[in-house]
Short mmCIF file of C-alpha atoms and ligand atoms in Angstrom, two decimals:
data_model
loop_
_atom_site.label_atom_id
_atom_site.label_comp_id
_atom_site.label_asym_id
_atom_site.label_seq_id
_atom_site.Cartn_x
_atom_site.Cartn_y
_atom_site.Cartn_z
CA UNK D 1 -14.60 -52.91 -21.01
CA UNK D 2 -12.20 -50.54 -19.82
CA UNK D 3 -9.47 -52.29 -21.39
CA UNK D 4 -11.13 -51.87 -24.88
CA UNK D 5 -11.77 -48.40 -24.12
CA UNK D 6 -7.84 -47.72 -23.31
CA UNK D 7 -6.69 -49.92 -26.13
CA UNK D 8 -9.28 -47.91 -28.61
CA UNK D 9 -7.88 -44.34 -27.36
CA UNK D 10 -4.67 -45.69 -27.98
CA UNK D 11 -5.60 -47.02 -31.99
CA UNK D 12 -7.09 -43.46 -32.57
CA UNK D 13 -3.70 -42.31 -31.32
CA UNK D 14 -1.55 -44.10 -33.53
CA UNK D 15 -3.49 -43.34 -36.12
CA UNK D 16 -3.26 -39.34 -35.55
CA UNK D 17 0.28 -40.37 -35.12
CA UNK D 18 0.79 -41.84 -38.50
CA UNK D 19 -1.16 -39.15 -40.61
CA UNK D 20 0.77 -36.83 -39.03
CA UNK D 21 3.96 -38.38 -39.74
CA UNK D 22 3.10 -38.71 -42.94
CA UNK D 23 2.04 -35.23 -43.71
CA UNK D 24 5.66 -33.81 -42.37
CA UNK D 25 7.62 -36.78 -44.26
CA UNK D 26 5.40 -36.09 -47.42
CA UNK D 27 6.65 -32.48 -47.41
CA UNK D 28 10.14 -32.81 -46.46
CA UNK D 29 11.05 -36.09 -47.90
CA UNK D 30 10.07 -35.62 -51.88
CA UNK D 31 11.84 -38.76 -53.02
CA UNK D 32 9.14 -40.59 -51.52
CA UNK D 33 7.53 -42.52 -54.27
CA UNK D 34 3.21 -42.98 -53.64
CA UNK D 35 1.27 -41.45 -51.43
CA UNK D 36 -2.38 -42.79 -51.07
CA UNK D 37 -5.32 -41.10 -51.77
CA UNK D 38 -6.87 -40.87 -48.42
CA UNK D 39 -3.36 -39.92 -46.56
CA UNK D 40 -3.48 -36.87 -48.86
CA UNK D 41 -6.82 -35.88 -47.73
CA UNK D 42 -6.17 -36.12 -44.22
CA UNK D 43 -3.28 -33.85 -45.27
CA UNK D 44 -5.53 -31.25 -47.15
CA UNK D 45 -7.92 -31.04 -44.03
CA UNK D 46 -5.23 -30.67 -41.28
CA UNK D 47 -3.65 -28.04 -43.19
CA UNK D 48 -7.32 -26.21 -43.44
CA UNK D 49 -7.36 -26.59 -40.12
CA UNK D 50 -4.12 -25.29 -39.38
CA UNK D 51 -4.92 -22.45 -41.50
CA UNK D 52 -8.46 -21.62 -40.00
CA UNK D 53 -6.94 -22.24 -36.65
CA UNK D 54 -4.28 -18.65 -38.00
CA UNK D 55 -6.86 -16.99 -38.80
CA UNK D 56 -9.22 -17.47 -36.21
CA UNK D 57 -6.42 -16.25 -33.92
CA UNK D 58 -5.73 -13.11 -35.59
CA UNK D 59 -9.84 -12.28 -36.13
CA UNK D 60 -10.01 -13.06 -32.19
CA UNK D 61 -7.39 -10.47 -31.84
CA UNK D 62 -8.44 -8.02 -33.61
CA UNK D 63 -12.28 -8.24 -32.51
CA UNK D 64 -11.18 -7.77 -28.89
CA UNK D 65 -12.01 -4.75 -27.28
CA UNK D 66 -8.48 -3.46 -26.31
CA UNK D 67 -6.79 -3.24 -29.49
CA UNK D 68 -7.33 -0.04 -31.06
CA UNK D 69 -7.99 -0.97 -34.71
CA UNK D 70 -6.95 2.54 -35.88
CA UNK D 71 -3.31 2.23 -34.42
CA UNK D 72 -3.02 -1.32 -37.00
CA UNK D 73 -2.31 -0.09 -41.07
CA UNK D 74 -1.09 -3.03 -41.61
CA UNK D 75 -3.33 -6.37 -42.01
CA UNK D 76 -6.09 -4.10 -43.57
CA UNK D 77 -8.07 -7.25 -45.29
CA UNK D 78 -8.07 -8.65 -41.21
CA UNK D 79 -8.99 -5.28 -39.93
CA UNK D 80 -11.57 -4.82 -42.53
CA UNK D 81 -13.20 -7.92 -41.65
CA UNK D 82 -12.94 -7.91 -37.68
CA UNK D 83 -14.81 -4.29 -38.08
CA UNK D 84 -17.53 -6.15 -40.14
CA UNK D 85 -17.60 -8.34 -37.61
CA UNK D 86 -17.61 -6.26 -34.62
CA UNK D 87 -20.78 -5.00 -35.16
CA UNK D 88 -22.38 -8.53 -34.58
CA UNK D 89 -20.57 -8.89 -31.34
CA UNK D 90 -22.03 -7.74 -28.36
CA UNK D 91 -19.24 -6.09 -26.48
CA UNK D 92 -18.77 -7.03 -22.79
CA UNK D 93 -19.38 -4.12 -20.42
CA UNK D 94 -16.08 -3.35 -19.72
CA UNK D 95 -16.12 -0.49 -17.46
CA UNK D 96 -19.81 -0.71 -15.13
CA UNK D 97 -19.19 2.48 -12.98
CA UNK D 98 -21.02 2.00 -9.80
CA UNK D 99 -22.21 5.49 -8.58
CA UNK D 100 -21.17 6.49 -4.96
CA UNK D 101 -25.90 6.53 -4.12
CA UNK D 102 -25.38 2.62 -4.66
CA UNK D 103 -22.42 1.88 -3.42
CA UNK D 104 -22.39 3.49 -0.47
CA UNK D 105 -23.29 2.04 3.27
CA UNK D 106 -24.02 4.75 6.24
CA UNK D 107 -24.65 3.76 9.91
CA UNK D 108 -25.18 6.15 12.71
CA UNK D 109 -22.50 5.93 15.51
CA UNK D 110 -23.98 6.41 18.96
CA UNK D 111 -21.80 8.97 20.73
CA UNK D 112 -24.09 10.08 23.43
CA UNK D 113 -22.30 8.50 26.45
CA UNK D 114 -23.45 8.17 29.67
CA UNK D 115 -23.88 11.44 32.10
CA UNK D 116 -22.82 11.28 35.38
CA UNK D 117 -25.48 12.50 37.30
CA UNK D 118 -23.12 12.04 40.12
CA UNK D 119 -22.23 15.46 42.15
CA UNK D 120 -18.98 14.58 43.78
CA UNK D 121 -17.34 13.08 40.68
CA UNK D 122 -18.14 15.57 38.67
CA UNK D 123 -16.87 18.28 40.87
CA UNK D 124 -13.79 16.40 41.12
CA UNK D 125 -13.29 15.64 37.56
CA UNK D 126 -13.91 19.90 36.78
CA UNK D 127 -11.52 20.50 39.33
CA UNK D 128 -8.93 18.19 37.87
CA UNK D 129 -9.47 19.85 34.66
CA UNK D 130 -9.34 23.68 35.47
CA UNK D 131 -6.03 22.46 37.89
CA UNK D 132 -4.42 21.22 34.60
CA UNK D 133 -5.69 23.72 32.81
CA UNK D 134 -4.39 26.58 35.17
CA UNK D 135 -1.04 24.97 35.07
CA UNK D 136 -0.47 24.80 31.23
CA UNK D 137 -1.83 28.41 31.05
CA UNK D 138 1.02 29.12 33.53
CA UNK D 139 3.50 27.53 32.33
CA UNK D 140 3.47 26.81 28.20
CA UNK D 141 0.43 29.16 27.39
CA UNK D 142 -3.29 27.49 26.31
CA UNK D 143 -4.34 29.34 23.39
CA UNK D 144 -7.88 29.18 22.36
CA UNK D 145 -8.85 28.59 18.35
CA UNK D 146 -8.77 32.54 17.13
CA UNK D 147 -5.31 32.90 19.06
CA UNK D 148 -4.46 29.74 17.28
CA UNK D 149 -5.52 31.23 13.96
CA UNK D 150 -4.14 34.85 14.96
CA UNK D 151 -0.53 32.51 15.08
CA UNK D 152 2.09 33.03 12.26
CA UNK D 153 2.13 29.91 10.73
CA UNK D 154 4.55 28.50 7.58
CA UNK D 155 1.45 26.55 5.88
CA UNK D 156 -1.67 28.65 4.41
CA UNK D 157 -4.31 27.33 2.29
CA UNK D 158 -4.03 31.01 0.37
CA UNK D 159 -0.38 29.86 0.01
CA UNK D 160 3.01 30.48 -0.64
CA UNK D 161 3.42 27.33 1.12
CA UNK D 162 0.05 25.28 0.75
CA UNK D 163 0.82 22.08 3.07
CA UNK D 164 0.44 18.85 1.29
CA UNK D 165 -2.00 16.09 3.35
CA UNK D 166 -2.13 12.38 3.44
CA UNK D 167 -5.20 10.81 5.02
CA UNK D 168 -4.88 7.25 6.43
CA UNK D 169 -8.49 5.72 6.91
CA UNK D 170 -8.73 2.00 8.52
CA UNK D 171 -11.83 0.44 7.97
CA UNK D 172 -12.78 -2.98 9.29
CA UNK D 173 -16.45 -3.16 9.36
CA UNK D 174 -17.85 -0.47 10.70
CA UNK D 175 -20.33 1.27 7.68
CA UNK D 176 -18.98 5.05 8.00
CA UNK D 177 -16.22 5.45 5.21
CA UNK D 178 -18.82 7.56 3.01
CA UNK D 179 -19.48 9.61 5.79
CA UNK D 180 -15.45 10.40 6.32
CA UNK D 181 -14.67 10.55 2.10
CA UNK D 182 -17.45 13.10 2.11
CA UNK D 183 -16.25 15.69 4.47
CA UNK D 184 -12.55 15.05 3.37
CA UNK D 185 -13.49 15.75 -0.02
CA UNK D 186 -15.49 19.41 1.50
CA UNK D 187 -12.59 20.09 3.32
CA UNK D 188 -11.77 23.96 2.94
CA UNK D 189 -8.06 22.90 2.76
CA UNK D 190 -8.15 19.93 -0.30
CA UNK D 191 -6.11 16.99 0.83
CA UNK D 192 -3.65 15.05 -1.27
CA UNK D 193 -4.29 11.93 -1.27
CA UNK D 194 -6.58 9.90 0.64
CA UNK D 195 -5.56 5.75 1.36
CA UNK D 196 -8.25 3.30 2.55
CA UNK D 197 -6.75 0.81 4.50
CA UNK D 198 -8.45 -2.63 5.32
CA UNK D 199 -6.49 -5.33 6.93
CA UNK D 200 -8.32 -9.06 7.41
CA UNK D 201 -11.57 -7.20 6.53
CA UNK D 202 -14.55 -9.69 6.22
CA UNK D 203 -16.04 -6.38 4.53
CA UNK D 204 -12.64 -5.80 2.16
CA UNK D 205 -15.26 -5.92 -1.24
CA UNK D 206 -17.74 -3.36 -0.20
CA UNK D 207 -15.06 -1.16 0.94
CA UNK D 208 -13.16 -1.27 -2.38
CA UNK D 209 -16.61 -0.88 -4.60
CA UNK D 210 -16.72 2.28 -2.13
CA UNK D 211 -13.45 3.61 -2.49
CA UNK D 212 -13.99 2.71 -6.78
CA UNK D 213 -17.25 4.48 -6.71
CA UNK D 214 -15.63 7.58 -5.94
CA UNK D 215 -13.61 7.33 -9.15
CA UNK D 216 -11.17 10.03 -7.75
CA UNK D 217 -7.35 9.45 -8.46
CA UNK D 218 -6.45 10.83 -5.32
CA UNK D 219 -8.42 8.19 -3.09
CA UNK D 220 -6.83 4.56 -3.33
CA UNK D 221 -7.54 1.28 -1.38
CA UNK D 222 -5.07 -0.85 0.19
CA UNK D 223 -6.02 -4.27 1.46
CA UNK D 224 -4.45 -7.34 2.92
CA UNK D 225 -5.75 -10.51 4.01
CA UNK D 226 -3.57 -10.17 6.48
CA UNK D 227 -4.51 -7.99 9.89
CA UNK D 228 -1.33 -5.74 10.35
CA UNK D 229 -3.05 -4.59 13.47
CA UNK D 230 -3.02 -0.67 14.51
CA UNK D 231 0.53 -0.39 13.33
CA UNK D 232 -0.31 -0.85 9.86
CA UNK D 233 -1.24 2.60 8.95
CA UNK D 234 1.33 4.06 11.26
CA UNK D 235 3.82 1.93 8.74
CA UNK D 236 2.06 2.99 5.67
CA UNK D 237 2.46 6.80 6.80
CA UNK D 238 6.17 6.12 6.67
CA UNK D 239 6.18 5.84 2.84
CA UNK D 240 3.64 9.59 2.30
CA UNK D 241 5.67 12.06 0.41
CA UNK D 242 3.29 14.76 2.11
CA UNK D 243 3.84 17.35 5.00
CA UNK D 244 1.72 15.80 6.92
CA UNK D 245 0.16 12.94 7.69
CA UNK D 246 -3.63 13.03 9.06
CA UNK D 247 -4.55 9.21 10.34
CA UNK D 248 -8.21 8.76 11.79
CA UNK D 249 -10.05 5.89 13.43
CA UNK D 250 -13.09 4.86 11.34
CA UNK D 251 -15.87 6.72 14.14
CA UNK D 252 -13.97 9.89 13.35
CA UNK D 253 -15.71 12.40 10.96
CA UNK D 254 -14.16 15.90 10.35
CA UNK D 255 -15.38 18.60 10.44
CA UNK D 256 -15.32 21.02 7.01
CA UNK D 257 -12.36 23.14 8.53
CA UNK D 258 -10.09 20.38 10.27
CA UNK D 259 -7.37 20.21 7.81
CA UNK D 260 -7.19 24.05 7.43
CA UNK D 261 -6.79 24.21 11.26
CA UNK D 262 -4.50 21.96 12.14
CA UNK D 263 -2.32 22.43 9.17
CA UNK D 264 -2.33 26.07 10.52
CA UNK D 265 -1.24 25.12 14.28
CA UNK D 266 1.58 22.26 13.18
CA UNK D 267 3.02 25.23 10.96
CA UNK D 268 3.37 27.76 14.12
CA UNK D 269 7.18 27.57 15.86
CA UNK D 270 5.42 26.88 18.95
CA UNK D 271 3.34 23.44 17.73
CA UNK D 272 5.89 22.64 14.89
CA UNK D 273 6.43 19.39 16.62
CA UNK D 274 3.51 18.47 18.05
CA UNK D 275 1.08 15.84 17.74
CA UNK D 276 -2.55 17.13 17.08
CA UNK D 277 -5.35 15.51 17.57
CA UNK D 278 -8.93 15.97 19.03
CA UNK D 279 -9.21 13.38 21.91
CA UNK D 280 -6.87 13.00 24.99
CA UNK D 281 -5.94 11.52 27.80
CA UNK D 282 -4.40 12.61 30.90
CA UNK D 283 -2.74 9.44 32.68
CA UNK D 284 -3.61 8.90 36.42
CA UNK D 285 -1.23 8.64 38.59
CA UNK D 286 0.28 5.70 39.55
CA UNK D 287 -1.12 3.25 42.66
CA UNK D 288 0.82 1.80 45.07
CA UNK D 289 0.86 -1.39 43.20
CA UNK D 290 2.40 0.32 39.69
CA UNK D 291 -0.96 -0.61 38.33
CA UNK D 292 -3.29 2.51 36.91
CA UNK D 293 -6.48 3.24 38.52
CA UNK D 294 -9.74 2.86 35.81
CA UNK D 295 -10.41 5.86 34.40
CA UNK D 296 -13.93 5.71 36.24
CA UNK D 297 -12.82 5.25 39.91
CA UNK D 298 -15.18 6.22 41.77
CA UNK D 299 -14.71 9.50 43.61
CA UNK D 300 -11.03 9.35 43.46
CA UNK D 301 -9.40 12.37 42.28
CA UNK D 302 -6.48 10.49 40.74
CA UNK D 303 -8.16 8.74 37.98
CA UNK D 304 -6.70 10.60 35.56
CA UNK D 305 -8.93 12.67 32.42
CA UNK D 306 -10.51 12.01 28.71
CA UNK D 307 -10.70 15.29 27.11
CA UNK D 308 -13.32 16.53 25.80
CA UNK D 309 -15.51 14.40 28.69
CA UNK D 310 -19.50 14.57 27.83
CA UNK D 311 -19.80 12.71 31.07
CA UNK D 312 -19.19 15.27 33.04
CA UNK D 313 -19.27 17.82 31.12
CA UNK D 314 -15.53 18.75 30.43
CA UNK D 315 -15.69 20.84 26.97
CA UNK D 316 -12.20 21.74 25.58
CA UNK D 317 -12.20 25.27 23.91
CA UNK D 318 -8.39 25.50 24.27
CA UNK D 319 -5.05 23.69 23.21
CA UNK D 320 -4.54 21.47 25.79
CA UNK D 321 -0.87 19.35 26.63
CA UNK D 322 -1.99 15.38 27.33
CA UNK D 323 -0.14 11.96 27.47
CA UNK D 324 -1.48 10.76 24.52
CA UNK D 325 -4.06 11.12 22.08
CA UNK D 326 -6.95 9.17 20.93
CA UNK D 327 -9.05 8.09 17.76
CA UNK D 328 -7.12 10.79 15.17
CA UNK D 329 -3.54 11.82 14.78
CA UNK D 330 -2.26 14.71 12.59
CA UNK D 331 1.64 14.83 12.24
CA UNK D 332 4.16 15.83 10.21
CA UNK D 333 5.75 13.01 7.87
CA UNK D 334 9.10 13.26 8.94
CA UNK D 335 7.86 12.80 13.16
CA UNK D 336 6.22 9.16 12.17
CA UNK D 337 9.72 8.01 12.23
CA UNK D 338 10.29 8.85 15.55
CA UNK D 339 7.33 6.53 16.64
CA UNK D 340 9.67 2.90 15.56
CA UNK D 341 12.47 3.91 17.92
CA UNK D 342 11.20 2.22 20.45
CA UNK D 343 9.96 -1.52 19.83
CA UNK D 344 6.30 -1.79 20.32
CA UNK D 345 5.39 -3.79 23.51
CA UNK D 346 2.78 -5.68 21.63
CA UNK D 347 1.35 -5.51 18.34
CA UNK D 348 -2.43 -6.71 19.53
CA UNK D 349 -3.48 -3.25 21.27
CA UNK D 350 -3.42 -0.13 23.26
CA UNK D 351 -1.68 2.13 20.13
CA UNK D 352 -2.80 4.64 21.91
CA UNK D 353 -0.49 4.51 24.56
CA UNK D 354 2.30 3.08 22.29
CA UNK D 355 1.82 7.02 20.49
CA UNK D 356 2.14 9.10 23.46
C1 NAG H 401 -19.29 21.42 3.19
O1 NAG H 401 -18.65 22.49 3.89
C2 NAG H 401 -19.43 23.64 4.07
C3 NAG H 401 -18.59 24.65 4.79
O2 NAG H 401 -17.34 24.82 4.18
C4 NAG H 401 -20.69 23.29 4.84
O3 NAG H 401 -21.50 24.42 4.95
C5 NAG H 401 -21.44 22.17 4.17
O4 NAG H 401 -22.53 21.75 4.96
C6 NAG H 401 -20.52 20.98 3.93
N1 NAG H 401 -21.21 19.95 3.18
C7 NAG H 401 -21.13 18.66 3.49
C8 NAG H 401 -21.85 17.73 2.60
O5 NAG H 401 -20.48 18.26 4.44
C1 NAG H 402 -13.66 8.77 -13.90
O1 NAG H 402 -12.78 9.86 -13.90
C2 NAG H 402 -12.12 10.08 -15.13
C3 NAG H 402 -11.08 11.15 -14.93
O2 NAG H 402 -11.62 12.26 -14.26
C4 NAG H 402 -13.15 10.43 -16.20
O3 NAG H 402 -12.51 10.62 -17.43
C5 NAG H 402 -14.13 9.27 -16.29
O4 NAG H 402 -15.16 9.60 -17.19
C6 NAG H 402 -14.74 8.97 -14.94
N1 NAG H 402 -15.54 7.75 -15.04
C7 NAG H 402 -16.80 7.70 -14.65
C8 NAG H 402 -17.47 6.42 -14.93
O5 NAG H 402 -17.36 8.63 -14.13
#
């Protein structure tokens, strides 16, 4: 049976084969005495078919959405017929905007920590505070935000100099990039350019329709199946052509005024190479056994600080010096350089204490 099959496939073959042969010999080879009647048939419907199979192209062409049939003088009989046609096509909806109302995802991030409803460590913790807080005032000054604005600064949102901002978001899965898009776009200072960042992202899709829905220029996604880790976006901010770079964990929503602000602080002589941010850590000092105590040690006075510290009730009003920051960095481009001199201890965690 299958043998019949094969051997069939193969007669039908040959046959194809022979017309075929005979149809190019027939042309080129005129000397060639008879042809038969049903070898010229064959030849009359292949060469329909070739000839359908031109034109078919060309009206396929023509009729497809992305060639502009204005642009095309020439080939007017094929243009006049593809636009007769056109109208009994029913065009593919090329472009289906999806508004930012249905795209969009919003979750509610619990911030409200724990209070310590414990005397002694909060006492101590206060006391750590106003001692570090006493020194810096001493010693480098600890302006509060209207002495930060009173400041001479090189970057104004009035201008000359209007500073130019990148914003690095990293999302993974959390459902709060609407939330951050939305106050960067009501910022009072505009930023340049916004990039979305999702690396090994089992949420990569709904992030992009996001970022799409937004339909801004300025805002663009970046994605990777593979998980560069927390030095991805510290890598991307090497390649911004801005003043500054402005990179923010994904629980991290600005306020209206942020950009203005610290725009306004990085452009004073005295901050022009800082590191700004809005959490902080003090480290602790060091134990006996070069280890770090927890940050929650109980009643030790050592245990170092998180600024600002709902706990127990630390509230930062001024500009305060720390080891490193937390959840948000603002920089200037040129000072993300500075952060690959050193080679990372591990790529898997604690950036935060890699950025110090
Ligand atoms: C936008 O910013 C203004 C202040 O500049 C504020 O009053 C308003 O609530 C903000 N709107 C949103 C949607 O964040
Ligand atoms: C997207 O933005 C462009 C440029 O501003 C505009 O021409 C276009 O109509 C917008 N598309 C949608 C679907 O809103």
């Amino acid at each position: 049976m299958f043998f019949r099959q094969e051997s069939c496939k193969m007669r039908n073959n040959e046959y194809l084969e022979s017309t075929i042969n005979e149809v190019v010999t027939s042309k080129s080879n005129k000397t060639r005495p008879q042809k038969t009647a049903p070898s010229r048939l064959v030849a009359c419907l292949t060469f329909l078919q070739f000839a359908f199979a031109i034109y078919a192209t060309f009206l396929l062409y023509y009729m497809s959405p992305s060639v502009d049939l204005r642009t095309k003088p020439d080939f007017t009989w094929a243009t006049k017929l593809a636009r007769s046609w056109k109208k009994f096509v029913i065009q593919p909806q090329v472009v289906s905007h999806i508004r930012e109302s249905d795209a969009c995802e919003y979750e509610t991030i619990d911030f409200s920590q724990k209070k310590s409803n414990d005397v002694l460590m909060i006492k101590l913790k206060r006391e750590l505070y106003n001692e570090v807080l006493d020194f810096q005032k001493r010693t480098s000054g600890s302006e509060n935000l209207a002495e930060l604005m009173r400041m001479k600064s090189k970057w104004s949102v009035n201008g000359p100099n209007i500073p130019k901002i990148t914003v690095i978001l990293n999302h993974f899965k959390r459902k709060t990039l609407c939330a951050q898009l939305n106050s960067l776009l009501n910022q009072t200072l505009p930023f340049h350019q916004i990039w979305v960042l999702s690396f090994g992202s089992p949420n990569e899709i709904s992030f992009k329709r996001i970022v799409d829905s937004y339909n801004d220029s300025r805002i663009s996604f970046i994605s990777s199946s593979y998980d560069f880790k927390y030095y991805g976006r510290f890598q991307m901010a090497l390649q911004t052509e801005s003043d500054f770079v402005y990179i923010l964990d994904d629980d991290m929503i600005p306020g209206a005024k942020l950009l203005q602000i610290l725009s306004h602080v990085a452009g004073t002589e005295k901050y022009k190479n800082s590191v700004l941010g809005s959490i902080g850590r003090i480290l602790p000092f060091r134990q006996k056994d070069f280890k770090f105590p927890s940050y929650r040690k109980f009643r030790s006075k050592e245990a170092g600080l998180y600024l600002p510290d709902p706990a127990y009730d630390i509230t930062v009003d001024r500009i305060v010096q720390v080891d490193f920051l937390s959840s948000s960095w603002f920089l200037s481009s040129d000072l993300t350089k500075t952060l690959f001199v050193e080679t990372p201890f591990t790529f898997i965690t604690g950036e935060d204490l890699h950025l110090r």
